[in-house]
Amino acid sequence: MAQQINAKLNKLEQDKLKLEAEIKSLKKQQIQELSALLSLVCEDHQIDPMVLLGSCLETANDSKTLSLRKEEWLKAATSFRKKNKARLSALLDKKD
């Protein structure tokens, strides 16, 4: 009985480690994609990346505006991502 419990605990620990590694990998991919998307936005609109970052930080600190426009911005970001899928893929392939 104790061996079965230990075996299950070991299996759960292995599963936990695999999931943690997968989460870490997905976060890294997400950061790379976000970086590429921001590069495209800056390129398309001729915006300095630090200006864009400052704008994002200012918006994040304004909870009223953030809550009012969050859905609108998510739709716009999703649309931009879809429209620029090929350009995004090219940027992500370069980084690998």
PDB file of C-alpha atoms in Angstrom:
ATOM      1  CA  MET A   1       0.000   0.000   0.000  1.00  0.00           C
ATOM      2  CA  ALA A   2       2.766   2.426   0.938  1.00  0.00           C
ATOM      3  CA  GLN A   3       4.599   1.595  -2.296  1.00  0.00           C
ATOM      4  CA  GLN A   4       1.507   2.431  -4.338  1.00  0.00           C
ATOM      5  CA  ILE A   5       1.139   5.752  -2.556  1.00  0.00           C
ATOM      6  CA  ASN A   6       4.816   6.554  -3.084  1.00  0.00           C
ATOM      7  CA  ALA A   7       4.570   5.585  -6.745  1.00  0.00           C
ATOM      8  CA  LYS A   8       1.550   7.851  -7.185  1.00  0.00           C
ATOM      9  CA  LEU A   9       3.318  10.685  -5.371  1.00  0.00           C
ATOM     10  CA  ASN A  10       6.371  10.272  -7.596  1.00  0.00           C
ATOM     11  CA  LYS A  11       4.176  10.251 -10.700  1.00  0.00           C
ATOM     12  CA  LEU A  12       2.380  13.389  -9.521  1.00  0.00           C
ATOM     13  CA  GLU A  13       5.704  15.094  -8.843  1.00  0.00           C
ATOM     14  CA  GLN A  14       6.934  14.194 -12.344  1.00  0.00           C
ATOM     15  CA  ASP A  15       3.679  15.468 -13.855  1.00  0.00           C
ATOM     16  CA  LYS A  16       4.028  18.686 -11.864  1.00  0.00           C
ATOM     17  CA  LEU A  17       7.577  19.228 -13.140  1.00  0.00           C
ATOM     18  CA  LYS A  18       6.475  18.579 -16.733  1.00  0.00           C
ATOM     19  CA  LEU A  19       3.608  21.054 -16.383  1.00  0.00           C
ATOM     20  CA  GLU A  20       5.888  23.686 -14.862  1.00  0.00           C
ATOM     21  CA  ALA A  21       8.321  23.270 -17.765  1.00  0.00           C
ATOM     22  CA  GLU A  22       5.469  23.538 -20.268  1.00  0.00           C
ATOM     23  CA  ILE A  23       4.158  26.697 -18.575  1.00  0.00           C
ATOM     24  CA  LYS A  24       7.637  28.222 -18.663  1.00  0.00           C
ATOM     25  CA  SER A  25       7.961  27.400 -22.358  1.00  0.00           C
ATOM     26  CA  LEU A  26       4.524  28.853 -23.162  1.00  0.00           C
ATOM     27  CA  LYS A  27       5.338  32.046 -21.265  1.00  0.00           C
ATOM     28  CA  LYS A  28       8.574  32.382 -23.226  1.00  0.00           C
ATOM     29  CA  GLN A  29       6.684  31.915 -26.509  1.00  0.00           C
ATOM     30  CA  GLN A  30       4.083  34.459 -25.426  1.00  0.00           C
ATOM     31  CA  ILE A  31       6.776  37.020 -24.597  1.00  0.00           C
ATOM     32  CA  GLN A  32       8.486  36.443 -27.955  1.00  0.00           C
ATOM     33  CA  GLU A  33       5.195  36.859 -29.807  1.00  0.00           C
ATOM     34  CA  LEU A  34       4.329  40.006 -27.875  1.00  0.00           C
ATOM     35  CA  SER A  35       7.751  41.453 -28.635  1.00  0.00           C
ATOM     36  CA  ALA A  36       7.293  40.711 -32.335  1.00  0.00           C
ATOM     37  CA  LEU A  37       3.800  42.225 -32.355  1.00  0.00           C
ATOM     38  CA  LEU A  38       5.053  45.383 -30.671  1.00  0.00           C
ATOM     39  CA  SER A  39       7.865  45.600 -33.219  1.00  0.00           C
ATOM     40  CA  LEU A  40       5.296  45.467 -36.012  1.00  0.00           C
ATOM     41  CA  VAL A  41       3.162  48.164 -34.389  1.00  0.00           C
ATOM     42  CA  CYS A  42       6.184  50.421 -33.922  1.00  0.00           C
ATOM     43  CA  GLU A  43       7.282  49.827 -37.510  1.00  0.00           C
ATOM     44  CA  ASP A  44       3.818  50.423 -38.991  1.00  0.00           C
ATOM     45  CA  HIS A  45       3.167  53.593 -37.025  1.00  0.00           C
ATOM     46  CA  GLN A  46       6.751  54.888 -36.782  1.00  0.00           C
ATOM     47  CA  ILE A  47       6.556  54.937 -32.975  1.00  0.00           C
ATOM     48  CA  ASP A  48       9.569  54.717 -30.703  1.00  0.00           C
ATOM     49  CA  PRO A  49       9.198  51.510 -28.637  1.00  0.00           C
ATOM     50  CA  MET A  50       9.789  53.418 -25.389  1.00  0.00           C
ATOM     51  CA  VAL A  51       6.964  55.827 -26.246  1.00  0.00           C
ATOM     52  CA  LEU A  52       4.666  52.869 -26.850  1.00  0.00           C
ATOM     53  CA  LEU A  53       5.744  51.301 -23.564  1.00  0.00           C
ATOM     54  CA  GLY A  54       5.135  54.574 -21.714  1.00  0.00           C
ATOM     55  CA  SER A  55       1.677  54.785 -23.231  1.00  0.00           C
ATOM     56  CA  CYS A  56       0.924  51.224 -22.128  1.00  0.00           C
ATOM     57  CA  LEU A  57       2.120  51.934 -18.594  1.00  0.00           C
ATOM     58  CA  GLU A  58       0.079  55.115 -18.389  1.00  0.00           C
ATOM     59  CA  THR A  59      -3.020  53.261 -19.558  1.00  0.00           C
ATOM     60  CA  ALA A  60      -2.411  50.403 -17.120  1.00  0.00           C
ATOM     61  CA  ASN A  61      -2.350  52.918 -14.272  1.00  0.00           C
ATOM     62  CA  ASP A  62      -5.698  54.391 -15.369  1.00  0.00           C
ATOM     63  CA  SER A  63      -8.072  51.659 -14.232  1.00  0.00           C
ATOM     64  CA  LYS A  64     -11.177  53.512 -15.425  1.00  0.00           C
ATOM     65  CA  THR A  65      -9.977  53.777 -19.030  1.00  0.00           C
ATOM     66  CA  LEU A  66      -8.573  50.276 -18.878  1.00  0.00           C
ATOM     67  CA  SER A  67     -11.858  48.731 -17.778  1.00  0.00           C
ATOM     68  CA  LEU A  68     -13.914  50.775 -20.255  1.00  0.00           C
ATOM     69  CA  ARG A  69     -11.819  49.950 -23.312  1.00  0.00           C
ATOM     70  CA  LYS A  70     -10.368  46.536 -22.492  1.00  0.00           C
ATOM     71  CA  GLU A  71     -12.709  44.543 -24.765  1.00  0.00           C
ATOM     72  CA  GLU A  72     -12.270  47.001 -27.632  1.00  0.00           C
ATOM     73  CA  TRP A  73      -8.484  46.783 -27.338  1.00  0.00           C
ATOM     74  CA  LEU A  74      -8.531  42.981 -27.166  1.00  0.00           C
ATOM     75  CA  LYS A  75     -10.546  42.871 -30.399  1.00  0.00           C
ATOM     76  CA  ALA A  76      -8.166  45.328 -32.076  1.00  0.00           C
ATOM     77  CA  ALA A  77      -5.123  43.340 -30.950  1.00  0.00           C
ATOM     78  CA  THR A  78      -6.634  40.071 -32.162  1.00  0.00           C
ATOM     79  CA  SER A  79      -7.478  41.647 -35.501  1.00  0.00           C
ATOM     80  CA  PHE A  80      -3.963  43.101 -35.880  1.00  0.00           C
ATOM     81  CA  ARG A  81      -2.466  39.727 -35.040  1.00  0.00           C
ATOM     82  CA  LYS A  82      -4.605  37.940 -37.647  1.00  0.00           C
ATOM     83  CA  LYS A  83      -3.922  40.531 -40.362  1.00  0.00           C
ATOM     84  CA  ASN A  84      -0.187  40.341 -39.754  1.00  0.00           C
ATOM     85  CA  LYS A  85       0.148  36.591 -39.273  1.00  0.00           C
ATOM     86  CA  ALA A  86       2.729  36.170 -42.056  1.00  0.00           C
ATOM     87  CA  ARG A  87       4.866  39.091 -40.882  1.00  0.00           C
ATOM     88  CA  LEU A  88       4.631  37.846 -37.317  1.00  0.00           C
ATOM     89  CA  SER A  89       5.703  34.341 -38.321  1.00  0.00           C
ATOM     90  CA  ALA A  90       8.701  35.746 -40.166  1.00  0.00           C
ATOM     91  CA  LEU A  91       9.810  37.681 -37.085  1.00  0.00           C
ATOM     92  CA  LEU A  92       9.326  34.704 -34.783  1.00  0.00           C
ATOM     93  CA  ASP A  93      11.219  32.383 -37.152  1.00  0.00           C
ATOM     94  CA  LYS A  94      14.173  34.797 -37.139  1.00  0.00           C
ATOM     95  CA  LYS A  95      14.427  34.626 -33.348  1.00  0.00           C
ATOM     96  CA  ASP A  96      14.594  30.820 -33.161  1.00  0.00           C
TER      97      ASP A  96
END
